[in-house]
CSV table of C-alpha atoms and ligand atoms in Angstrom, one decimal:
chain,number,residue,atom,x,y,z
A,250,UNK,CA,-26.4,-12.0,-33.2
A,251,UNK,CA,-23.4,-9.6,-32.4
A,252,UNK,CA,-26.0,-6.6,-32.1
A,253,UNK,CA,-28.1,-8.6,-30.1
A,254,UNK,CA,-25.9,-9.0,-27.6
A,255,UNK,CA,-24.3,-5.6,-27.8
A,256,UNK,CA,-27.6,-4.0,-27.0
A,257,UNK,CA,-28.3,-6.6,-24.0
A,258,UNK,CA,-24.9,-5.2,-22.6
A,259,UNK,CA,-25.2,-1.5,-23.5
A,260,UNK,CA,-29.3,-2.2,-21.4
A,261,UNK,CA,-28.0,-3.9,-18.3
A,262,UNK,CA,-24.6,-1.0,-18.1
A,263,UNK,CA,-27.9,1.8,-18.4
A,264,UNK,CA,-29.7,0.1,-16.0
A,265,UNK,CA,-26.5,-0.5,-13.8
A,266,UNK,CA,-26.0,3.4,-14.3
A,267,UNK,CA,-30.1,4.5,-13.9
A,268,UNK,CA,-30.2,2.3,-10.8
A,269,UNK,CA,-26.8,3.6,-9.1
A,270,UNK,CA,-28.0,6.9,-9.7
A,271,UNK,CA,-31.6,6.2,-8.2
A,272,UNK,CA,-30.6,4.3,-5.2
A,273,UNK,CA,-27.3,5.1,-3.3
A,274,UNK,CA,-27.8,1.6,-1.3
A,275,UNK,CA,-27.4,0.2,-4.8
A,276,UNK,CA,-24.3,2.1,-5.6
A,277,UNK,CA,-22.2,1.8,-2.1
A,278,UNK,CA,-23.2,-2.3,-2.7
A,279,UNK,CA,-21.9,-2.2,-6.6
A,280,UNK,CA,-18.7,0.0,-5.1
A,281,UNK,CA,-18.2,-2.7,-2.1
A,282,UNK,CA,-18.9,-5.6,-4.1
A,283,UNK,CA,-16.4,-4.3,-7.2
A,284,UNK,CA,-13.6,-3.9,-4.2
A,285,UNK,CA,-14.2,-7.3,-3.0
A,286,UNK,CA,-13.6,-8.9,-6.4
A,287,UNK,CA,-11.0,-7.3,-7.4
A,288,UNK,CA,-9.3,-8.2,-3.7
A,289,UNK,CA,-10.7,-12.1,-4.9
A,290,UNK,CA,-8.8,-11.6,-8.6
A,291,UNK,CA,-6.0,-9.4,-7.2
A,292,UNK,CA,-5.3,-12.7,-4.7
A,293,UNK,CA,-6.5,-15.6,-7.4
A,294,UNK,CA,-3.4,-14.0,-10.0
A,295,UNK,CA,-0.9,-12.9,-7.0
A,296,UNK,CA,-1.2,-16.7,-5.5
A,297,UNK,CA,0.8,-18.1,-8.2
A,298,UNK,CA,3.2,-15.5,-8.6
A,299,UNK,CA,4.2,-16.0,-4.7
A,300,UNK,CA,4.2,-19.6,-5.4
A,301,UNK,CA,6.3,-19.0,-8.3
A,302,UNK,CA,8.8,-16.5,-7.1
A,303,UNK,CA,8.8,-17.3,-3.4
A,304,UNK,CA,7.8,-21.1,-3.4
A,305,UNK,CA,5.2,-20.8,-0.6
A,306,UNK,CA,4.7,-18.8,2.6
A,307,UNK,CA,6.7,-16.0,3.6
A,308,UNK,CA,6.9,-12.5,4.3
A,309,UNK,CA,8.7,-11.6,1.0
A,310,UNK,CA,5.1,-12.7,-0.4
A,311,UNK,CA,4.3,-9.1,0.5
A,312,UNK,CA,6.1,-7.0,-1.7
A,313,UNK,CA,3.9,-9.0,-4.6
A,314,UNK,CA,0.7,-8.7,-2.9
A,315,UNK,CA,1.5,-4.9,-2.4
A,316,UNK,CA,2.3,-4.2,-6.1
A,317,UNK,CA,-1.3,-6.0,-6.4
A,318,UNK,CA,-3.0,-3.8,-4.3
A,319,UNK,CA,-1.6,-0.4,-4.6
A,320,UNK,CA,-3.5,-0.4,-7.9
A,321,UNK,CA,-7.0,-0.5,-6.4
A,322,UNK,CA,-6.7,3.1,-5.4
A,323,UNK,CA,-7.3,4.2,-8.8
A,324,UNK,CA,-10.5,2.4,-9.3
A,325,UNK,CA,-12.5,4.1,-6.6
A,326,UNK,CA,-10.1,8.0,-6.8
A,327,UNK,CA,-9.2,6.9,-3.7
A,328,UNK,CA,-5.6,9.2,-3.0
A,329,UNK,CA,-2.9,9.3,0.1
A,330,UNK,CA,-1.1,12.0,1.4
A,331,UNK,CA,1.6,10.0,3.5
A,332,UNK,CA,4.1,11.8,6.1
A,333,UNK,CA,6.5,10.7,8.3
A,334,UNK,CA,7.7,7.3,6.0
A,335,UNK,CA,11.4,7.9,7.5
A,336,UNK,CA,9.8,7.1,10.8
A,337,UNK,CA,9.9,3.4,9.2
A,338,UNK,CA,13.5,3.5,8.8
A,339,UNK,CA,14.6,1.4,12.0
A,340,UNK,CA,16.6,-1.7,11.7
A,341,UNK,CA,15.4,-4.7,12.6
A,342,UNK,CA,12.2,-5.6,14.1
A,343,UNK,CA,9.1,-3.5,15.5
A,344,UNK,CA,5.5,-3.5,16.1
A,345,UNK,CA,3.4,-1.0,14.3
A,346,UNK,CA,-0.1,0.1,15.6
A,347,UNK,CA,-2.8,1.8,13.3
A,348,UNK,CA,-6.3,2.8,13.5
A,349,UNK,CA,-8.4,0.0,11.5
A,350,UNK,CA,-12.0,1.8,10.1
A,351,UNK,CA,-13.1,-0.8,7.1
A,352,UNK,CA,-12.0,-3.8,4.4
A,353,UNK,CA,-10.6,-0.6,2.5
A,354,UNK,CA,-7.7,-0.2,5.1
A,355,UNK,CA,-6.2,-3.2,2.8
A,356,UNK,CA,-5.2,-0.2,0.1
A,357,UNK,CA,-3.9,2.3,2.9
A,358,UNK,CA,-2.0,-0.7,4.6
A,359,UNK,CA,-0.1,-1.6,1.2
A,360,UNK,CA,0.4,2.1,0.4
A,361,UNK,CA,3.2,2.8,3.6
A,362,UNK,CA,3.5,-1.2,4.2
A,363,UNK,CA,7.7,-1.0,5.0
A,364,UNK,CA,10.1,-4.7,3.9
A,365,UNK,CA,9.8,-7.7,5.8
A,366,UNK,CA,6.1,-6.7,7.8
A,367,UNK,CA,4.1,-9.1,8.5
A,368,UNK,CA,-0.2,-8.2,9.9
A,369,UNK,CA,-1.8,-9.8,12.7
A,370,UNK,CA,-5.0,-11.0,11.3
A,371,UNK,CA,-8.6,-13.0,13.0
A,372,UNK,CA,-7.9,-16.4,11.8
A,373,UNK,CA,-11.5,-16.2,9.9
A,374,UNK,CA,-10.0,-14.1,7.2
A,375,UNK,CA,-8.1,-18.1,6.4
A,376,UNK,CA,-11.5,-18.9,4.5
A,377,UNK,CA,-12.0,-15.7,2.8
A,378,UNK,CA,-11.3,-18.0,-0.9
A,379,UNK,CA,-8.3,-16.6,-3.0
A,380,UNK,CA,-7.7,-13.4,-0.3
A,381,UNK,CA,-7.5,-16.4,2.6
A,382,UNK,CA,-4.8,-18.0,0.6
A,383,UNK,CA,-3.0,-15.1,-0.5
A,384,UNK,CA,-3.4,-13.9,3.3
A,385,UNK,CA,-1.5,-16.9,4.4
A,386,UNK,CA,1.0,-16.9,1.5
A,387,UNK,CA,2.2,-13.5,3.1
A,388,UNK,CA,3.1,-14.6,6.3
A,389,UNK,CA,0.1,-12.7,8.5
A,390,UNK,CA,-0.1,-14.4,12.1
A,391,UNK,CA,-3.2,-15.9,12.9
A,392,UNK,CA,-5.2,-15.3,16.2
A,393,UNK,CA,-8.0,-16.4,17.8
A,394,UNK,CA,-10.1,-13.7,19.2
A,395,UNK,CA,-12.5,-16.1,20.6
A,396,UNK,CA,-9.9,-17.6,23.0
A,397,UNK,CA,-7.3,-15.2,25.0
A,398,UNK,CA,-5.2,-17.7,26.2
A,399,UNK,CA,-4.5,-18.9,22.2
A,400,UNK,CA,-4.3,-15.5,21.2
A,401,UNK,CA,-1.5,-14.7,23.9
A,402,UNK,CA,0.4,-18.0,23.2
A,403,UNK,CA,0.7,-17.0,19.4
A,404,UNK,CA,1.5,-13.2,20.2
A,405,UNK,CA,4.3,-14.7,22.7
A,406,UNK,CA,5.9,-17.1,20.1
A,407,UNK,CA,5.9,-14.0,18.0
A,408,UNK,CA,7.9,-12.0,20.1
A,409,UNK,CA,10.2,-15.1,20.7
A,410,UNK,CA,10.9,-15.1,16.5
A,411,UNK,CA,10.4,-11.6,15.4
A,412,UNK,CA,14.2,-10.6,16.8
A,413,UNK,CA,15.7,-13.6,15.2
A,414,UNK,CA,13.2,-13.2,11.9
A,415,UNK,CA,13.9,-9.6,11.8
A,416,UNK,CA,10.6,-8.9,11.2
A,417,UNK,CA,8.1,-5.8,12.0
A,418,UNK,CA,4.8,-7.0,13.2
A,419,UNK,CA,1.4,-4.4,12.5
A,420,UNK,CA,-1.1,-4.4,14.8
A,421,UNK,CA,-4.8,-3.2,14.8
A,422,UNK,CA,-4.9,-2.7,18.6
A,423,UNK,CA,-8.8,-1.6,18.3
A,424,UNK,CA,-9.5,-5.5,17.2
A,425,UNK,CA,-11.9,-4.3,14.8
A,426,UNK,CA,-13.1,-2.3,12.3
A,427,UNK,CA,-14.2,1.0,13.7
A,428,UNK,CA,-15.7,3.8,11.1
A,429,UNK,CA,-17.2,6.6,13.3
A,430,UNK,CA,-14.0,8.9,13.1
A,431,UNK,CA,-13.2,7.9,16.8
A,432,UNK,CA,-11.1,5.2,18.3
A,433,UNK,CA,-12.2,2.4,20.2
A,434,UNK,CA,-9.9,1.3,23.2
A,435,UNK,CA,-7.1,-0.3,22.8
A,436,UNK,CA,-6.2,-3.9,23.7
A,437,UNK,CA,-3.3,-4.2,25.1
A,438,UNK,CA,-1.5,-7.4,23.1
A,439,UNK,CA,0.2,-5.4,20.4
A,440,UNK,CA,2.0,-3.5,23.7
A,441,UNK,CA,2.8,-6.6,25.8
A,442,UNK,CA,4.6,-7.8,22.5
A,443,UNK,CA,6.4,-4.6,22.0
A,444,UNK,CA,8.1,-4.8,25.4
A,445,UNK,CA,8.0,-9.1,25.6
A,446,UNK,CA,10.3,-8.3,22.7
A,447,UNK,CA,12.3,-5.1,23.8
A,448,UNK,CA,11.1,-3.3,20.4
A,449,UNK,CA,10.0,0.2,19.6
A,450,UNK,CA,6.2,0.5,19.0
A,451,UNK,CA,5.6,2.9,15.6
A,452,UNK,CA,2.2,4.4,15.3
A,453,UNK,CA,0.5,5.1,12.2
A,454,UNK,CA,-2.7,7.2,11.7
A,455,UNK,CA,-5.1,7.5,9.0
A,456,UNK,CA,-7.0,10.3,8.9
A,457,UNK,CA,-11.3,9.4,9.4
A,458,UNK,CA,-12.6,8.3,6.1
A,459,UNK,CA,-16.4,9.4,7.6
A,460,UNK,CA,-16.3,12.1,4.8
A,461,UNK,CA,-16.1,10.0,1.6
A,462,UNK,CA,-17.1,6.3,3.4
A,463,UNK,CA,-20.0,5.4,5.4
A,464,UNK,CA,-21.5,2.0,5.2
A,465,UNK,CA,-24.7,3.5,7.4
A,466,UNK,CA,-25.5,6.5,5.5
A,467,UNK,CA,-24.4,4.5,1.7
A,468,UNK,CA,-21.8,6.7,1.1
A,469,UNK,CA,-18.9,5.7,-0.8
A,470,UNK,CA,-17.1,8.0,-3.6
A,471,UNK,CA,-14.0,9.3,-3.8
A,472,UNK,CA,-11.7,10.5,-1.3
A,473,UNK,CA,-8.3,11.8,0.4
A,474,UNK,CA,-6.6,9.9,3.0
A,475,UNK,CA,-4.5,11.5,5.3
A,476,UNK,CA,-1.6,8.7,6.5
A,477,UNK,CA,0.8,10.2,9.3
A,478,UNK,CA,3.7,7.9,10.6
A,479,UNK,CA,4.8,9.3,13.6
A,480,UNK,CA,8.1,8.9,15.7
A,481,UNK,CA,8.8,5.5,17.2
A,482,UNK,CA,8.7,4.5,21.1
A,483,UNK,CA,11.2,2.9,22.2
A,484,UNK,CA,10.0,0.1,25.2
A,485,UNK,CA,13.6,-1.1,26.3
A,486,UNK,CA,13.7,-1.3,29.9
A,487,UNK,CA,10.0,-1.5,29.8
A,488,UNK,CA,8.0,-4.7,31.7
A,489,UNK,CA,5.0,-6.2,31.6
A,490,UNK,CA,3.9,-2.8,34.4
A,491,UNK,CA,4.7,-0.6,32.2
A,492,UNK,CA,1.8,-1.8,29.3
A,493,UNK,CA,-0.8,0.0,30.4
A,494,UNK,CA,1.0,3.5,30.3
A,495,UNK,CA,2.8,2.8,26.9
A,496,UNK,CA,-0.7,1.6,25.9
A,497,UNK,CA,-2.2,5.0,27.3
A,498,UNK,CA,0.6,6.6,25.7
A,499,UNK,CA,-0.2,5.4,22.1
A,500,UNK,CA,-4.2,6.2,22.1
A,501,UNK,CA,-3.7,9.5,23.2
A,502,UNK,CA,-0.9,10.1,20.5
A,503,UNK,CA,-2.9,8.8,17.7
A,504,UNK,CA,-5.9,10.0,18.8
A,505,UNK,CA,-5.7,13.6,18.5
A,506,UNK,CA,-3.4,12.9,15.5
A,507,UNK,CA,-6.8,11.3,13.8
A,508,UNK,CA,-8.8,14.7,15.4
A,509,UNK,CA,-6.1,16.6,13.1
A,510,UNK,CA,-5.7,14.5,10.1
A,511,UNK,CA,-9.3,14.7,10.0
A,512,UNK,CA,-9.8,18.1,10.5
A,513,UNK,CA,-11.7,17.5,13.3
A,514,UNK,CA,-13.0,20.4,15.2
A,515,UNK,CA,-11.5,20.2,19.0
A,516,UNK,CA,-15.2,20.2,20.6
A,517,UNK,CA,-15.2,16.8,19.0
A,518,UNK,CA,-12.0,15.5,21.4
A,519,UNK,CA,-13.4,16.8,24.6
A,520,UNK,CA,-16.9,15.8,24.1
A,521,UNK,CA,-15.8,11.8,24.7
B,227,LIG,C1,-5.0,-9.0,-3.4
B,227,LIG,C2,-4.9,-8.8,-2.0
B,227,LIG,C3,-6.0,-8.9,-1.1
B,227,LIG,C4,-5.9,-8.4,0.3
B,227,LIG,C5,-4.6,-8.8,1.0
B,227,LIG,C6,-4.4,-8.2,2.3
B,227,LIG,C7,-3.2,-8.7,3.0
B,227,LIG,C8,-3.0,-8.2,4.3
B,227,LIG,C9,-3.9,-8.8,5.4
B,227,LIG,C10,-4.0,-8.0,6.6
B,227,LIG,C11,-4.9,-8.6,7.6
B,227,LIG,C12,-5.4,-7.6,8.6
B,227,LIG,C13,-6.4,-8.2,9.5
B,227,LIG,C14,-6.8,-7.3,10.5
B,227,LIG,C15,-7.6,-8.0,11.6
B,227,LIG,O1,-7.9,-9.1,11.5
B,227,LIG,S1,-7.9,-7.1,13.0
B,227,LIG,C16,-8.5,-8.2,14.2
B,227,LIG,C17,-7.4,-9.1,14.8
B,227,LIG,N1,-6.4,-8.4,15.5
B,227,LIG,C18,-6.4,-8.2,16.8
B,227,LIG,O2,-7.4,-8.5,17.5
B,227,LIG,C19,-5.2,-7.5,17.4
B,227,LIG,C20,-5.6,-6.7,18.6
B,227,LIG,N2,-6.0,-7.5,19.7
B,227,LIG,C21,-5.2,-7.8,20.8
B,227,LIG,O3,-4.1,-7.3,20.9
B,227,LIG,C22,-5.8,-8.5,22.0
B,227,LIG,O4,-5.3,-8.1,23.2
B,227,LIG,C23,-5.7,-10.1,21.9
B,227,LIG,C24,-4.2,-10.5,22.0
B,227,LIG,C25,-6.2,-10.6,20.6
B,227,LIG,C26,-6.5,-10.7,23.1
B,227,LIG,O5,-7.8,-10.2,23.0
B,227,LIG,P1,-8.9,-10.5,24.1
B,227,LIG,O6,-9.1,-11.9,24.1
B,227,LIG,O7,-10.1,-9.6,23.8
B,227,LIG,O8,-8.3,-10.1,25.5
B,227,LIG,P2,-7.8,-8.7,26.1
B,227,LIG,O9,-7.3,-7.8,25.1
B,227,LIG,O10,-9.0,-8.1,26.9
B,227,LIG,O11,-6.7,-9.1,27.1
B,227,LIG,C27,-7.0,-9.9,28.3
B,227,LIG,C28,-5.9,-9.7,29.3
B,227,LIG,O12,-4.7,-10.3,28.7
B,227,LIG,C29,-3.6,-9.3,28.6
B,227,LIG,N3,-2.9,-9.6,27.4
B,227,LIG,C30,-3.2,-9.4,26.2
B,227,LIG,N4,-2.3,-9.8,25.3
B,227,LIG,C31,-1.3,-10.3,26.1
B,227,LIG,C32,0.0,-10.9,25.8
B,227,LIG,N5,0.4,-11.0,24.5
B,227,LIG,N6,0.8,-11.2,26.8
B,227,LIG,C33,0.4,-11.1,28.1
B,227,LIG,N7,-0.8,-10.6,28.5
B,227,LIG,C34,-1.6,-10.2,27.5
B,227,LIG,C35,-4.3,-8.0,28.6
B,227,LIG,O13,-3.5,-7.0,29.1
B,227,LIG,C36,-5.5,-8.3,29.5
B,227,LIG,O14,-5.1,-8.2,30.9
B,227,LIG,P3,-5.4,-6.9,31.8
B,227,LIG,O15,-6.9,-6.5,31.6
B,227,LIG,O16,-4.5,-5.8,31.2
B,227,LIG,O17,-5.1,-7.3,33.1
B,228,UBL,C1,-15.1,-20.5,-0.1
B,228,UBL,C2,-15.3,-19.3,0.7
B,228,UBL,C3,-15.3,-18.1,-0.2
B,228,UBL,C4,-15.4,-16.9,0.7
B,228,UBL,C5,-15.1,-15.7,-0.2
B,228,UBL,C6,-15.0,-14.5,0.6
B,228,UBL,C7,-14.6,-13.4,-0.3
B,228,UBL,C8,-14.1,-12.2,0.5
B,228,UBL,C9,-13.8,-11.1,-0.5
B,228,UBL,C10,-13.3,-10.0,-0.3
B,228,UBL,C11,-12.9,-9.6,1.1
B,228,UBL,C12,-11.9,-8.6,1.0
B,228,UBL,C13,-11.3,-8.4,2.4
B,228,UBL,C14,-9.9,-7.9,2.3
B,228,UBL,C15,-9.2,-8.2,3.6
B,228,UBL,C16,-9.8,-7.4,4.8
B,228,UBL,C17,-9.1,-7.6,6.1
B,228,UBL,C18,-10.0,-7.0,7.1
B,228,UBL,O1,-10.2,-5.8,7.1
B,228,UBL,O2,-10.6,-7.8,8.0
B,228,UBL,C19,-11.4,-7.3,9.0
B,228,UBL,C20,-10.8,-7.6,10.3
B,228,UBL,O3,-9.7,-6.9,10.4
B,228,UBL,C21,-11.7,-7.2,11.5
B,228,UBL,O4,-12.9,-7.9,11.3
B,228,UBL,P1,-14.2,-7.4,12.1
B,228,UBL,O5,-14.3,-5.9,12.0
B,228,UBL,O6,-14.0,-7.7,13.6
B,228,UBL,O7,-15.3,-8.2,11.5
């Protein structure tokens, strides 16, 4: 009986292997799908440890959900180079911008994510299962992309608390994910918070993944990830004029630090 079902395992782990090896649509979906349950079983066994520790939703759920997380690197050989982490070192609260290319950002987020540093997330991710609960057990701010006027009202109660919560807030200022080794232009609420709020904005790059992850083409293996965190700027004095610039200001920054994380060569930058 025990052989029996010995064998059916040792057939269906050979056919596993024969078909990832045949089909790479077959292994990028086995790669994706493993990453998403271990995100639903990293989130079902962190719950209750925040619960536990924390006794329900705050921001110091984070440090659990981090310890969760930075283990999924080693599952895929997924490794970070990280610079520039004493950039982080400001007291008190800012807003932190990055570059947002796929679900696997969750492992690069986690991997510099500084104390008390909370995300700004669509408020869809709430009914992801165990990863919506574990989402909202860390604090991250809900927003409603498919009404601006919501999504302004929350960002401006934000910078109301964030002073007195002492809190640093990260931003995806693309909105989306974005995998094509580019950015995407940024929208402008991360920067009206910044200077609502009087705090320094700190970007963070991470160099393209387009080399090792590519939904289109299938590809998903193993990989470096370049993560820069650069110098902070500081929006005091700053008004509601001034967004635009500091916005302008940021995407060029962290776009030619993507072009040379990447190793991008510099026809790339001046051909868009
Ligand atoms: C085991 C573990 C499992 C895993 C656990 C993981 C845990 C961590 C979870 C992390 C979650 C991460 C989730 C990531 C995301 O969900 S990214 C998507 C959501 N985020 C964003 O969209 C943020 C960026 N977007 C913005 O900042 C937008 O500006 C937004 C505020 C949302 C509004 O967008 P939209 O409706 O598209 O409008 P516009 O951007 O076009 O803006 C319209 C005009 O309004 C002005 N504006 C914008 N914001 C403000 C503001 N706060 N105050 C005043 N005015 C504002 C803006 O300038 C435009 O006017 P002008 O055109 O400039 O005149
Ligand atoms: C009862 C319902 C059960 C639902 C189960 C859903 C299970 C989901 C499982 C795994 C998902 C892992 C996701 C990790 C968190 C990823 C956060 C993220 O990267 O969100 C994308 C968002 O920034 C932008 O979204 P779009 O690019 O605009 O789209």
């Amino acid at each position: 009986m025990e052989l029996g079902w010995l064998l059916w395992g040792a057939g269906v782990l050979l056919l596993l292997h024969v078909l990832m090896e045949l089909s790479p649509a077959v292994n990028f979906a086995l790669r994706i799908g493993f990453y998403c349950l271990l995100c639903v079983v990293g989130s079902a066994l962190a719950a209750p440890v925040c619960l536990l520790v924390n006794g329900g939703r705050t921001v110091k759920n984070m440090r659990i959900i981090k310890t969760v997380v930075k283990t999924f690197k080693y599952f895929f050989g997924v490794r970070f180079e990280v610079k520039g982490l004493e950039n982080f070192e400001i007291e008190g609260p800012a807003i932190i911008v990055s570059n947002h290319q796929s679900i696997l950002d969750m492992m690069g987020l986690m991997e510099v994510l500084p104390d008390d540093c909370v995300q700004v997330g669509k408020k869809e991710l709430m009914y992801a299962g165990t990863v919506g609960l574990i989402i909202y057990l860390g604090g991250v701010i809900f927003i409603n992309r498919k009404s601006t006027t919501s999504a302004k009202m929350v960002m401006a109660e934000v910078a109301k608390t964030m002073a007195a919560d002492k809190v640093k807030v990260w931003v995806y200022p693309e909105g989306t994910r974005n995998c094509t080794g580019d950015l995407l232009p940024f929208k402008k609420g991360a920067f009206h918070l910044a200077v609502q709020a009087q705090v320094p904005v700190i970007p963070v790059v991470y160099s393209s993944f387009t080399t090792f992850y590519n939904p289109k083409k299938n590809l998903f293996t193993s990989g470096k990830i370049k993560v820069e965190v650069l110098p902070a700027i500081e929006t005091k004095g700053l008004t509601s004029g001034d967004v635009s610039d500091l916005t302008d200001r940021c995407f060029r920054t962290m776009r030619e630090t993507l072009f040379r994380l990447s190793g991008c060569p510099s026809e790339a930058k001046d051909s868009s």
